[in-house]
Amino acid sequence: MSAKLTKLGKLAETEVAALRALPCRVSNVAATATLVREGQPITECCLLVSGYACRNKLTRDGTRQIVSFHVAGDILDIQHLLFERADHNVQMITPGVVAFFEMERLRRLVQDHPAIGQALWRDCLIDASVFREWVLNVGRRDAIARVAHMLCEFLVRQEQAGISPPENSMLPMTQEHIADATGLTSVHVNRTLRKLREQCVIAGKGREFRVVDWSAMQRIADFNPAYLHIAA
Amino acid sequence: MSAKLTKLGKLAETEVAALRALPCRVSNVAATATLVREGQPITECCLLVSGYACRNKLTRDGTRQIVSFHVAGDILDIQHLLFERADHNVQMITPGVVAFFEMERLRRLVQDHPAIGQALWRDCLIDASVFREWVLNVGRRDAIARVAHMLCEFLVRQEQAGISPPENSMLPMTQEHIADATGLTSVHVNRTLRKLREQCVIAGKGREFRVVDWSAMQRIADFNPAYLHIAA
DNA sequence: CGTCAAATTGACAAGGCTCAAGTGCCGTGG
DNA sequence: CCACGGCACTTGAGCCTTGTCAATTTGACG
């Protein structure tokens, strides 16, 4: 927790200490685990220790829209800090480890330590900026740009989190996850990934994945990382 | 300003006083005015006193995606509170009146009055919840549901803000605004509105607008206002 | 009355969806 | 060790929703 927050803002020694003193429950979770369910009362806040997760919402007829992906170190549902009930789901997409904090205790911590509050607030604002970019991505880009954009963002966030997977790694998400994140069908995501491979922008068969031409990738995606507000 | 924030959380007398004491510059703005431009440094925070506005982003090739609409009383760019530079545009969609506050002063106010900070933070979180719903709307609903959903949200927010336009009123936004908000083209929005009229869900010709069957509207839109987190 | 932006409509094109079948991979259990 | 089952991935054919282009109408306003 403190590692993430020191990236978001300068914290004093006492604040780092207060964060470390915050009690939490750590547990292993399966790839299919749902950490937060829409409509449920908010009691805990989760921090992703390892693995990958996403936030999503469902339409009445059950189709899913993923609204963000998360990597190790991300705070998963700080977006619910000041709400009674969850307005979206938080689900794992791989097995992983999650730390649970009591939301009420977190609220008190924020009141006692404004600097922590500001760091968390900044984290919320960055999340919101990402949501805005996703509205643009899903609303105004064609399939190939959408998929490329989602991949660009994911890779940059992963790198920023200090996770550098080996050269030829696997994507943690399935093509269905990519489809639900981009507002496409998994069939069309498959065809779109093939197109990116044919254009020699990415490589790897099946779930293997490697970027061959990062600048072409960014161009196709119309990707400008400014919206991620990465600290200088 | 204080009117909006007291809705978001309980404030003490001193806090209301501090808000009222906050100096601001009030000015009339034209329907085409851009209040905040993506990439620009953040110096001020705007409050919409009257009229209608929207937040939007552009793709490289200039197509626009609106990410939220705003009514009188809304704080327009609190989302930029802790950032150096704007990541989206804020534009008027009708003529109106806007109050400008110095962002730096607002940051100090928040530090001195945690309750004000919490109220503003809650406002940010509600904005973010709306962005998530919009990702779902644009990513996973068909044209008629998208347009209906956008209209439902707009009407509820307007009512919540205490603005009850006369029975047969005009929408403040053009069909092109609706198109940019829903990820459609203005031509298709036109056809979609016609369909809603044919189904006797809405009425009014041209820009006139009236909801005939609110429950049908909500059903078509798959609209559930929970995500707006309206205080009980 | 002229002008201009917005709304409306038609004809046609196309990007993405649906349905369906088949392949490859990996873990599990006999 | 191998056979089986299941899930994800892959591919094809045809359709449908939405986009594109272009022309026309309407309404507000000077």
Short mmCIF file of C-alpha atoms (C1' of nucleotides) in Angstrom, two decimals:
data_model
loop_
_atom_site.label_atom_id
_atom_site.label_comp_id
_atom_site.label_asym_id
_atom_site.label_seq_id
_atom_site.Cartn_x
_atom_site.Cartn_y
_atom_site.Cartn_z
CA MET A 1 0.00 0.00 0.00
CA SER A 2 2.65 2.50 0.97
CA ALA A 3 4.65 1.67 -2.15
CA LYS A 4 1.76 2.66 -4.39
CA LEU A 5 0.95 5.82 -2.50
CA THR A 6 4.46 7.19 -2.32
CA LYS A 7 4.34 7.19 -6.10
CA LEU A 8 1.24 9.34 -5.99
CA GLY A 9 2.47 12.00 -3.60
CA LYS A 10 5.10 12.87 -1.05
CA LEU A 11 4.34 11.27 2.29
CA ALA A 12 5.99 11.99 5.63
CA GLU A 13 7.55 9.22 7.73
CA THR A 14 4.60 9.19 10.11
CA GLU A 15 2.22 8.67 7.22
CA VAL A 16 4.17 5.79 5.80
CA ALA A 17 4.20 4.32 9.29
CA ALA A 18 0.44 4.79 9.63
CA LEU A 19 -0.09 2.99 6.35
CA ARG A 20 2.09 0.10 7.37
CA ALA A 21 0.24 -0.12 10.67
CA LEU A 22 -3.08 -0.49 8.87
CA PRO A 23 -4.33 -3.99 9.57
CA CYS A 24 -5.27 -6.12 6.60
CA ARG A 25 -6.30 -9.60 5.64
CA VAL A 26 -4.30 -11.14 2.82
CA SER A 27 -5.65 -14.05 0.84
CA ASN A 28 -5.15 -16.07 -2.30
CA VAL A 29 -7.91 -15.74 -4.83
CA ALA A 30 -8.87 -17.88 -7.82
CA ALA A 31 -8.94 -16.66 -11.41
CA THR A 32 -12.71 -16.54 -11.32
CA ALA A 33 -13.06 -14.74 -7.96
CA THR A 34 -15.38 -11.76 -7.71
CA LEU A 35 -13.99 -9.35 -5.10
CA VAL A 36 -16.75 -6.76 -5.22
CA ARG A 37 -20.26 -7.20 -6.55
CA GLU A 38 -22.45 -4.41 -7.88
CA GLY A 39 -25.21 -3.44 -5.46
CA GLN A 40 -23.49 -4.86 -2.38
CA PRO A 41 -22.69 -2.67 0.64
CA ILE A 42 -19.09 -1.50 0.81
CA THR A 43 -17.11 -2.79 3.77
CA GLU A 44 -13.62 -3.43 2.48
CA CYS A 45 -11.08 -1.98 0.11
CA CYS A 46 -8.87 -4.36 -1.86
CA LEU A 47 -5.27 -3.94 -2.92
CA LEU A 48 -4.01 -6.24 -5.66
CA VAL A 49 -0.76 -7.80 -4.43
CA SER A 50 -0.20 -10.08 -7.40
CA GLY A 51 -2.12 -11.27 -10.45
CA TYR A 52 -4.46 -9.33 -12.69
CA ALA A 53 -7.97 -7.99 -12.18
CA CYS A 54 -10.61 -5.87 -13.86
CA ARG A 55 -13.58 -3.69 -13.04
CA ASN A 56 -16.74 -4.34 -15.02
CA LYS A 57 -20.45 -3.68 -15.32
CA LEU A 58 -23.26 -5.71 -16.84
CA THR A 59 -26.28 -4.77 -18.90
CA ARG A 60 -29.67 -6.19 -17.93
CA ASP A 61 -29.32 -8.96 -20.49
CA GLY A 62 -25.96 -10.00 -19.08
CA THR A 63 -23.44 -8.69 -21.56
CA ARG A 64 -20.31 -7.48 -19.84
CA GLN A 65 -18.29 -4.30 -20.26
CA ILE A 66 -14.88 -4.13 -18.65
CA VAL A 67 -14.06 -0.56 -17.62
CA SER A 68 -10.46 -1.02 -16.44
CA PHE A 69 -7.68 -3.55 -16.07
CA HIS A 70 -5.42 -3.73 -13.03
CA VAL A 71 -1.93 -4.94 -12.29
CA ALA A 72 -0.08 -5.81 -9.07
CA GLY A 73 0.05 -2.81 -6.75
CA ASP A 74 -3.22 -1.25 -7.90
CA ILE A 75 -5.90 -0.29 -5.43
CA LEU A 76 -8.99 -2.02 -6.74
CA ASP A 77 -12.03 -0.33 -5.33
CA ILE A 78 -11.03 2.95 -3.84
CA GLN A 79 -13.66 4.29 -6.22
CA HIS A 80 -16.24 3.12 -3.68
CA LEU A 81 -14.60 4.95 -0.74
CA LEU A 82 -17.46 7.37 -0.12
CA PHE A 83 -20.38 5.27 -1.33
CA GLU A 84 -22.86 3.01 0.43
CA ARG A 85 -23.09 0.43 -2.30
CA ALA A 86 -20.91 -0.80 -5.13
CA ASP A 87 -21.82 0.44 -8.61
CA HIS A 88 -19.60 -2.03 -10.45
CA ASN A 89 -17.97 -5.44 -10.07
CA VAL A 90 -14.32 -6.16 -9.38
CA GLN A 91 -13.14 -9.51 -10.66
CA MET A 92 -9.86 -11.34 -10.95
CA ILE A 93 -8.77 -12.40 -14.41
CA THR A 94 -5.90 -14.60 -13.20
CA PRO A 95 -5.23 -16.26 -9.84
CA GLY A 96 -3.57 -13.81 -7.46
CA VAL A 97 -3.15 -12.42 -3.98
CA VAL A 98 -5.31 -9.65 -2.58
CA ALA A 99 -5.04 -7.59 0.63
CA PHE A 100 -8.33 -6.44 2.17
CA PHE A 101 -8.53 -3.29 4.30
CA GLU A 102 -11.55 -2.15 6.29
CA MET A 103 -13.05 0.75 4.38
CA GLU A 104 -14.14 2.53 7.55
CA ARG A 105 -10.63 2.42 8.95
CA LEU A 106 -9.30 3.74 5.66
CA ARG A 107 -11.73 6.66 5.85
CA ARG A 108 -10.47 7.51 9.34
CA LEU A 109 -6.88 7.24 8.18
CA VAL A 110 -7.64 9.69 5.40
CA GLN A 111 -9.15 12.16 7.88
CA ASP A 112 -6.14 11.95 10.19
CA HIS A 113 -3.57 12.18 7.41
CA PRO A 114 -4.53 14.65 4.67
CA ALA A 115 -1.45 13.75 2.64
CA ILE A 116 -2.65 10.16 2.39
CA GLY A 117 -6.05 11.47 1.42
CA GLN A 118 -4.56 13.55 -1.32
CA ALA A 119 -2.54 10.63 -2.68
CA LEU A 120 -5.64 8.42 -2.74
CA TRP A 121 -7.70 11.19 -4.27
CA ARG A 122 -5.10 11.57 -6.99
CA ASP A 123 -5.33 7.84 -7.63
CA CYS A 124 -9.11 8.20 -8.02
CA LEU A 125 -8.66 11.07 -10.45
CA ILE A 126 -6.26 9.04 -12.57
CA ASP A 127 -8.77 6.19 -12.64
CA ALA A 128 -11.40 8.67 -13.80
CA SER A 129 -9.10 9.98 -16.53
CA VAL A 130 -8.66 6.43 -17.75
CA PHE A 131 -12.44 5.94 -17.82
CA ARG A 132 -12.77 9.06 -19.96
CA GLU A 133 -10.18 7.77 -22.39
CA TRP A 134 -12.06 4.49 -22.56
CA VAL A 135 -15.31 6.25 -23.42
CA LEU A 136 -13.41 7.86 -26.31
CA ASN A 137 -11.80 4.57 -27.27
CA VAL A 138 -15.02 2.60 -27.36
CA GLY A 139 -17.11 5.43 -28.78
CA ARG A 140 -14.94 6.84 -31.53
CA ARG A 141 -12.19 4.44 -32.66
CA ASP A 142 -12.48 1.49 -35.04
CA ALA A 143 -11.75 -2.08 -34.00
CA ILE A 144 -8.03 -2.15 -34.75
CA ALA A 145 -7.37 1.15 -32.97
CA ARG A 146 -9.44 0.08 -29.97
CA VAL A 147 -7.60 -3.16 -29.49
CA ALA A 148 -4.21 -1.55 -30.07
CA HIS A 149 -5.06 1.23 -27.62
CA MET A 150 -6.11 -1.18 -24.93
CA LEU A 151 -2.86 -3.10 -25.38
CA CYS A 152 -0.74 0.08 -25.32
CA GLU A 153 -2.33 1.21 -22.10
CA PHE A 154 -1.95 -2.16 -20.50
CA LEU A 155 1.73 -2.41 -21.39
CA VAL A 156 2.51 1.10 -20.16
CA ARG A 157 0.71 0.54 -16.87
CA GLN A 158 2.42 -2.76 -16.39
CA GLU A 159 5.81 -1.21 -17.01
CA GLN A 160 4.99 1.68 -14.72
CA ALA A 161 4.14 -0.83 -11.99
CA GLY A 162 7.63 -2.24 -12.38
CA ILE A 163 6.48 -5.50 -13.94
CA SER A 164 8.62 -6.35 -16.94
CA PRO A 165 7.56 -9.73 -18.22
CA PRO A 166 10.09 -11.76 -20.24
CA GLU A 167 10.48 -11.01 -23.96
CA ASN A 168 7.91 -13.46 -25.20
CA SER A 169 5.22 -13.46 -22.58
CA MET A 170 1.56 -14.36 -22.35
CA LEU A 171 -1.19 -11.81 -22.03
CA PRO A 172 -3.04 -12.37 -18.77
CA MET A 173 -6.43 -11.75 -20.39
CA THR A 174 -8.35 -13.87 -22.86
CA GLN A 175 -9.62 -12.55 -26.17
CA GLU A 176 -13.02 -12.44 -24.55
CA HIS A 177 -11.67 -10.07 -21.90
CA ILE A 178 -10.24 -7.89 -24.65
CA ALA A 179 -13.61 -7.99 -26.40
CA ASP A 180 -15.46 -6.96 -23.25
CA ALA A 181 -12.99 -4.12 -22.72
CA THR A 182 -13.25 -2.78 -26.26
CA GLY A 183 -16.96 -3.24 -26.87
CA LEU A 184 -16.35 -5.86 -29.58
CA THR A 185 -17.04 -9.59 -29.84
CA SER A 186 -14.30 -12.12 -29.18
CA VAL A 187 -14.58 -13.30 -32.78
CA HIS A 188 -13.82 -9.85 -34.07
CA VAL A 189 -11.00 -9.35 -31.56
CA ASN A 190 -9.45 -12.52 -32.95
CA ARG A 191 -9.59 -11.19 -36.50
CA THR A 192 -8.27 -7.82 -35.34
CA LEU A 193 -5.28 -9.37 -33.57
CA ARG A 194 -4.56 -11.32 -36.74
CA LYS A 195 -4.56 -8.06 -38.68
CA LEU A 196 -2.06 -6.56 -36.23
CA ARG A 197 0.13 -9.63 -36.66
CA GLU A 198 -0.13 -9.46 -40.46
CA GLN A 199 0.99 -5.83 -40.30
CA CYS A 200 4.00 -6.95 -38.22
CA VAL A 201 3.04 -4.73 -35.30
CA ILE A 202 2.75 -7.56 -32.81
CA ALA A 203 3.88 -11.18 -32.87
CA GLY A 204 3.30 -14.44 -31.04
CA LYS A 205 0.77 -17.17 -31.64
CA GLY A 206 -2.12 -18.01 -29.36
CA ARG A 207 -1.85 -16.17 -26.11
CA GLU A 208 1.84 -15.43 -26.60
CA PHE A 209 2.35 -11.78 -27.15
CA ARG A 210 5.19 -9.46 -28.13
CA VAL A 211 5.22 -5.96 -29.58
CA VAL A 212 7.36 -5.81 -32.70
CA ASP A 213 6.88 -2.17 -33.68
CA TRP A 214 5.99 0.03 -30.75
CA SER A 215 5.77 3.26 -32.71
CA ALA A 216 3.45 1.71 -35.30
CA MET A 217 1.40 0.35 -32.43
CA GLN A 218 1.01 3.79 -30.88
CA ARG A 219 0.16 5.34 -34.22
CA ILE A 220 -2.52 2.77 -35.02
CA ALA A 221 -3.92 3.11 -31.49
CA ASP A 222 -3.89 6.92 -31.51
CA PHE A 223 -2.21 6.41 -28.12
CA ASN A 224 -0.93 9.34 -26.10
CA PRO A 225 -0.04 8.35 -22.54
CA ALA A 226 -0.66 11.84 -21.13
CA TYR A 227 -4.03 10.75 -19.78
CA LEU A 228 -2.32 8.29 -17.45
CA HIS A 229 -0.78 11.23 -15.57
CA ILE A 230 2.37 9.33 -14.78
CA ALA A 231 4.45 11.27 -12.29
CA ALA A 232 7.55 12.80 -13.84
CA MET B 1 -20.69 26.51 -4.73
CA SER B 2 -21.87 25.93 -1.18
CA ALA B 3 -25.28 24.89 -2.46
CA LYS B 4 -23.78 22.05 -4.49
CA LEU B 5 -21.47 20.88 -1.73
CA THR B 6 -24.02 20.79 1.04
CA LYS B 7 -25.83 18.25 -1.10
CA LEU B 8 -22.71 16.11 -1.16
CA GLY B 9 -21.97 16.07 2.55
CA LYS B 10 -22.70 17.73 5.85
CA LEU B 11 -20.73 20.93 6.23
CA ALA B 12 -20.29 23.03 9.38
CA GLU B 13 -21.11 26.73 9.47
CA THR B 14 -17.47 27.70 9.28
CA GLU B 15 -17.05 25.61 6.15
CA VAL B 16 -20.02 27.15 4.43
CA ALA B 17 -18.60 30.52 5.36
CA ALA B 18 -15.18 29.59 3.99
CA LEU B 19 -16.77 28.58 0.71
CA ARG B 20 -18.71 31.79 0.45
CA ALA B 21 -15.56 33.76 1.18
CA LEU B 22 -13.76 32.12 -1.72
CA PRO B 23 -13.15 34.81 -4.32
CA CYS B 24 -14.29 34.10 -7.83
CA ARG B 25 -14.67 35.71 -11.20
CA VAL B 26 -18.10 35.37 -12.78
CA SER B 27 -18.59 35.83 -16.49
CA ASN B 28 -21.02 35.28 -19.32
CA VAL B 29 -19.90 32.76 -21.89
CA ALA B 30 -21.05 32.08 -25.43
CA ALA B 31 -22.53 28.79 -26.63
CA THR B 32 -19.28 27.95 -28.39
CA ALA B 33 -16.93 28.83 -25.52
CA THR B 34 -14.21 26.38 -24.54
CA LEU B 35 -13.56 26.71 -20.80
CA VAL B 36 -10.74 24.20 -20.51
CA ARG B 37 -8.56 22.87 -23.30
CA GLU B 38 -6.79 19.50 -23.26
CA GLY B 39 -3.06 19.85 -22.66
CA GLN B 40 -3.26 23.29 -21.06
CA PRO B 41 -1.93 23.93 -17.55
CA ILE B 42 -4.62 23.98 -14.86
CA THR B 43 -5.07 27.30 -13.10
CA GLU B 44 -8.78 27.65 -12.49
CA CYS B 45 -11.78 25.58 -11.56
CA CYS B 46 -15.15 26.43 -13.11
CA LEU B 47 -18.60 26.19 -11.61
CA LEU B 48 -21.53 26.29 -14.02
CA VAL B 49 -23.97 28.92 -12.76
CA SER B 50 -26.43 28.67 -15.64
CA GLY B 51 -26.60 27.08 -19.05
CA TYR B 52 -25.34 23.67 -20.18
CA ALA B 53 -21.86 22.32 -20.77
CA CYS B 54 -20.02 19.12 -21.60
CA ARG B 55 -16.65 17.47 -21.18
CA ASN B 56 -15.14 15.94 -24.29
CA LYS B 57 -12.03 14.45 -25.86
CA LEU B 58 -10.86 14.30 -29.47
CA THR B 59 -9.17 11.59 -31.49
CA ARG B 60 -6.16 12.50 -33.60
CA ASP B 61 -8.34 12.85 -36.69
CA GLY B 62 -10.65 15.25 -34.91
CA THR B 63 -13.75 13.21 -34.15
CA ARG B 64 -15.23 14.18 -30.82
CA GLN B 65 -16.46 12.08 -27.93
CA ILE B 66 -18.47 13.76 -25.21
CA VAL B 67 -17.87 12.09 -21.85
CA SER B 68 -20.39 13.96 -19.71
CA PHE B 69 -23.08 16.62 -19.79
CA HIS B 70 -23.49 19.27 -17.11
CA VAL B 71 -26.32 21.38 -15.77
CA ALA B 72 -26.43 24.53 -13.65
CA GLY B 73 -24.72 23.99 -10.30
CA ASP B 74 -22.22 21.39 -11.54
CA ILE B 75 -18.54 21.81 -10.87
CA LEU B 76 -16.98 21.47 -14.29
CA ASP B 77 -13.36 20.55 -13.92
CA ILE B 78 -12.75 19.45 -10.39
CA GLN B 79 -11.43 16.32 -12.13
CA HIS B 80 -8.25 18.30 -12.81
CA LEU B 81 -7.76 19.33 -9.16
CA LEU B 82 -4.52 17.38 -8.63
CA PHE B 83 -3.13 17.44 -12.17
CA GLU B 84 -0.67 19.70 -13.93
CA ARG B 85 -2.42 19.67 -17.29
CA ALA B 86 -5.92 19.11 -18.58
CA ASP B 87 -6.63 15.71 -20.12
CA HIS B 88 -9.96 16.72 -21.66
CA ASN B 89 -11.87 19.75 -22.90
CA VAL B 90 -14.74 21.51 -21.19
CA GLN B 91 -17.10 23.31 -23.54
CA MET B 92 -20.38 25.12 -23.29
CA ILE B 93 -23.27 23.80 -25.34
CA THR B 94 -25.52 26.79 -24.70
CA PRO B 95 -24.76 30.35 -23.63
CA GLY B 96 -24.43 30.58 -19.86
CA VAL B 97 -22.74 31.98 -16.80
CA VAL B 98 -19.62 30.47 -15.26
CA ALA B 99 -17.79 31.21 -12.00
CA PHE B 100 -14.03 30.73 -12.02
CA PHE B 101 -12.10 29.87 -8.84
CA GLU B 102 -8.35 29.74 -8.51
CA MET B 103 -7.40 26.08 -8.36
CA GLU B 104 -4.52 26.69 -5.99
CA ARG B 105 -6.80 28.45 -3.52
CA LEU B 106 -9.25 25.60 -3.78
CA ARG B 107 -6.48 23.13 -2.94
CA ARG B 108 -5.61 25.15 0.16
CA LEU B 109 -9.27 25.32 1.15
CA VAL B 110 -9.48 21.55 0.90
CA GLN B 111 -6.42 21.14 3.13
CA ASP B 112 -7.84 23.47 5.75
CA HIS B 113 -11.34 21.99 5.69
CA PRO B 114 -11.37 18.21 5.36
CA ALA B 115 -15.17 18.15 5.19
CA ILE B 116 -15.06 20.28 2.06
CA GLY B 117 -12.42 17.97 0.68
CA GLN B 118 -14.60 14.98 1.31
CA ALA B 119 -17.60 16.60 -0.36
CA LEU B 120 -15.52 17.44 -3.43
CA TRP B 121 -13.96 14.00 -3.46
CA ARG B 122 -17.42 12.48 -3.40
CA ASP B 123 -18.35 14.66 -6.36
CA CYS B 124 -15.31 13.32 -8.23
CA LEU B 125 -16.28 9.75 -7.42
CA ILE B 126 -19.79 10.31 -8.73
CA ASP B 127 -18.35 11.75 -11.93
CA ALA B 128 -16.19 8.64 -12.24
CA SER B 129 -19.20 6.38 -11.70
CA VAL B 130 -20.95 8.18 -14.53
CA PHE B 131 -17.93 7.67 -16.79
CA ARG B 132 -18.05 3.94 -16.05
CA GLU B 133 -21.72 3.80 -16.95
CA TRP B 134 -20.93 5.62 -20.18
CA VAL B 135 -18.26 3.07 -21.10
CA LEU B 136 -20.94 0.42 -20.66
CA ASN B 137 -23.49 2.47 -22.58
CA VAL B 138 -21.26 3.12 -25.56
CA GLY B 139 -19.60 -0.30 -25.50
CA ARG B 140 -22.51 -2.66 -24.99
CA ARG B 141 -25.86 -1.11 -25.85
CA ASP B 142 -27.45 -0.66 -29.27
CA ALA B 143 -28.31 2.72 -30.72
CA ILE B 144 -31.82 3.06 -29.33
CA ALA B 145 -30.78 2.04 -25.81
CA ARG B 146 -27.78 4.37 -25.90
CA VAL B 147 -29.78 7.40 -26.88
CA ALA B 148 -32.56 6.58 -24.43
CA HIS B 149 -30.03 6.06 -21.65
CA MET B 150 -28.33 9.35 -22.31
CA LEU B 151 -31.69 11.11 -22.20
CA CYS B 152 -32.74 9.35 -18.99
CA GLU B 153 -29.54 10.35 -17.25
CA PHE B 154 -29.79 13.90 -18.44
CA LEU B 155 -33.37 14.28 -17.25
CA VAL B 156 -32.66 12.78 -13.84
CA ARG B 157 -29.62 14.99 -13.30
CA GLN B 158 -31.53 18.02 -14.38
CA GLU B 159 -34.34 17.23 -11.99
CA GLN B 160 -31.89 16.55 -9.20
CA ALA B 161 -30.35 19.96 -9.81
CA GLY B 162 -33.76 21.46 -9.24
CA ILE B 163 -34.30 22.47 -12.83
CA SER B 164 -37.79 21.56 -13.96
CA PRO B 165 -38.27 22.87 -17.45
CA PRO B 166 -41.83 23.47 -18.65
CA GLU B 167 -43.85 20.55 -19.98
CA ASN B 168 -42.85 20.90 -23.59
CA SER B 169 -39.28 22.08 -23.48
CA MET B 170 -36.31 22.10 -25.81
CA LEU B 171 -33.29 19.91 -25.33
CA PRO B 172 -30.23 22.09 -24.84
CA MET B 173 -28.07 19.86 -27.03
CA THR B 174 -28.17 19.30 -30.77
CA GLN B 175 -28.48 15.87 -32.34
CA GLU B 176 -24.79 16.15 -33.08
CA HIS B 177 -24.08 16.51 -29.35
CA ILE B 178 -26.18 13.42 -28.70
CA ALA B 179 -24.26 11.60 -31.43
CA ASP B 180 -20.91 12.57 -29.92
CA ALA B 181 -22.09 11.44 -26.50
CA THR B 182 -23.35 8.06 -27.67
CA GLY B 183 -20.65 7.17 -30.19
CA LEU B 184 -23.09 7.37 -33.11
CA THR B 185 -23.46 9.71 -36.09
CA SER B 186 -25.95 12.55 -36.07
CA VAL B 187 -27.80 10.93 -38.96
CA HIS B 188 -28.33 7.78 -36.99
CA VAL B 189 -29.33 9.70 -33.87
CA ASN B 190 -32.00 11.36 -35.95
CA ARG B 191 -33.37 8.02 -37.11
CA THR B 192 -33.16 6.67 -33.55
CA LEU B 193 -35.12 9.59 -32.11
CA ARG B 194 -37.72 9.02 -34.79
CA LYS B 195 -37.99 5.41 -33.70
CA LEU B 196 -38.53 6.51 -30.09
CA ARG B 197 -41.24 8.86 -31.28
CA GLU B 198 -42.88 6.14 -33.37
CA GLN B 199 -42.95 3.93 -30.31
CA CYS B 200 -44.68 6.76 -28.42
CA VAL B 201 -41.94 6.91 -25.80
CA ILE B 202 -41.06 10.52 -26.47
CA ALA B 203 -42.83 13.31 -28.34
CA GLY B 204 -42.15 16.72 -29.81
CA LYS B 205 -40.93 17.68 -33.22
CA GLY B 206 -37.57 19.22 -33.98
CA ARG B 207 -35.72 20.15 -30.84
CA GLU B 208 -38.88 20.08 -28.76
CA PHE B 209 -38.82 17.23 -26.36
CA ARG B 210 -41.16 15.54 -23.93
CA VAL B 211 -41.17 12.09 -22.40
CA VAL B 212 -44.49 10.35 -22.93
CA ASP B 213 -43.79 7.01 -21.28
CA TRP B 214 -41.08 7.20 -18.64
CA SER B 215 -41.21 3.54 -17.66
CA ALA B 216 -40.88 2.42 -21.29
CA MET B 217 -38.03 4.87 -21.64
CA GLN B 218 -36.18 3.36 -18.68
CA ARG B 219 -36.81 -0.16 -19.92
CA ILE B 220 -35.53 0.57 -23.41
CA ALA B 221 -32.53 2.39 -21.95
CA ASP B 222 -31.71 -0.32 -19.39
CA PHE B 223 -31.55 2.67 -17.04
CA ASN B 224 -30.97 2.21 -13.31
CA PRO B 225 -30.15 5.49 -11.56
CA ALA B 226 -28.17 3.80 -8.76
CA TYR B 227 -24.89 4.75 -10.44
CA LEU B 228 -25.70 8.44 -9.96
CA HIS B 229 -25.41 7.93 -6.18
CA ILE B 230 -28.07 10.49 -5.45
CA ALA B 231 -28.14 11.25 -1.74
CA ALA B 232 -31.19 9.82 0.00
"C1'" DC C 1 -36.41 38.12 -47.16
"C1'" DG C 2 -31.94 35.96 -46.95
"C1'" DT C 3 -28.81 33.23 -44.37
"C1'" DC C 4 -27.15 29.66 -41.73
"C1'" DA C 5 -27.20 25.95 -38.65
"C1'" DA C 6 -29.83 22.01 -37.48
"C1'" DA C 7 -32.95 18.46 -38.68
"C1'" DT C 8 -34.64 15.07 -41.96
"C1'" DT C 9 -34.66 11.65 -45.51
"C1'" DG C 10 -32.99 8.31 -49.16
"C1'" DA C 11 -29.70 5.21 -51.34
"C1'" DC C 12 -25.90 2.63 -50.80
"C1'" DA C 13 -21.60 0.82 -48.52
"C1'" DA C 14 -19.15 -1.40 -44.90
"C1'" DG C 15 -17.58 -2.69 -40.43
"C1'" DG C 16 -18.69 -5.67 -37.11
"C1'" DC C 17 -22.01 -9.42 -35.43
"C1'" DT C 18 -24.10 -14.07 -35.45
"C1'" DC C 19 -23.99 -18.71 -36.10
"C1'" DA C 20 -21.50 -22.64 -36.80
"C1'" DA C 21 -17.75 -25.75 -37.24
"C1'" DG C 22 -13.25 -27.05 -36.29
"C1'" DT C 23 -8.49 -26.82 -33.98
"C1'" DG C 24 -5.12 -26.67 -30.36
"C1'" DC C 25 -3.75 -26.75 -25.71
"C1'" DC C 26 -3.60 -28.25 -21.06
"C1'" DG C 27 -5.03 -30.39 -16.82
"C1'" DT C 28 -7.28 -34.45 -14.94
"C1'" DG C 29 -8.18 -38.98 -14.07
"C1'" DG C 30 -8.04 -43.78 -15.31
"C1'" DC D 1 1.28 -42.74 -20.00
"C1'" DC D 2 -2.52 -41.88 -22.58
"C1'" DA D 3 -7.41 -40.71 -23.39
"C1'" DC D 4 -10.71 -37.48 -22.41
"C1'" DG D 5 -12.97 -33.15 -21.66
"C1'" DG D 6 -13.20 -28.36 -21.56
"C1'" DC D 7 -11.89 -23.89 -22.64
"C1'" DA D 8 -9.85 -20.69 -25.57
"C1'" DC D 9 -8.63 -19.75 -30.09
"C1'" DT D 10 -9.45 -19.78 -35.19
"C1'" DT D 11 -11.91 -19.44 -39.44
"C1'" DG D 12 -15.82 -19.10 -42.86
"C1'" DA D 13 -20.38 -17.45 -44.65
"C1'" DG D 14 -23.99 -14.42 -44.56
"C1'" DC D 15 -26.57 -10.84 -42.36
"C1'" DC D 16 -27.63 -6.52 -40.08
"C1'" DT D 17 -26.83 -2.36 -37.73
"C1'" DT D 18 -24.74 1.67 -38.40
"C1'" DG D 19 -21.95 4.81 -41.32
"C1'" DT D 20 -21.33 7.68 -45.59
"C1'" DC D 21 -22.72 10.81 -48.95
"C1'" DA D 22 -25.81 13.89 -50.71
"C1'" DA D 23 -29.98 16.44 -51.24
"C1'" DT D 24 -33.75 18.82 -49.11
"C1'" DT D 25 -36.56 20.92 -45.50
"C1'" DT D 26 -37.23 23.47 -41.40
"C1'" DG D 27 -36.68 26.98 -38.11
"C1'" DA D 28 -34.42 30.90 -35.82
"C1'" DC D 29 -32.86 35.34 -36.44
"C1'" DG D 30 -30.99 39.57 -38.30
#
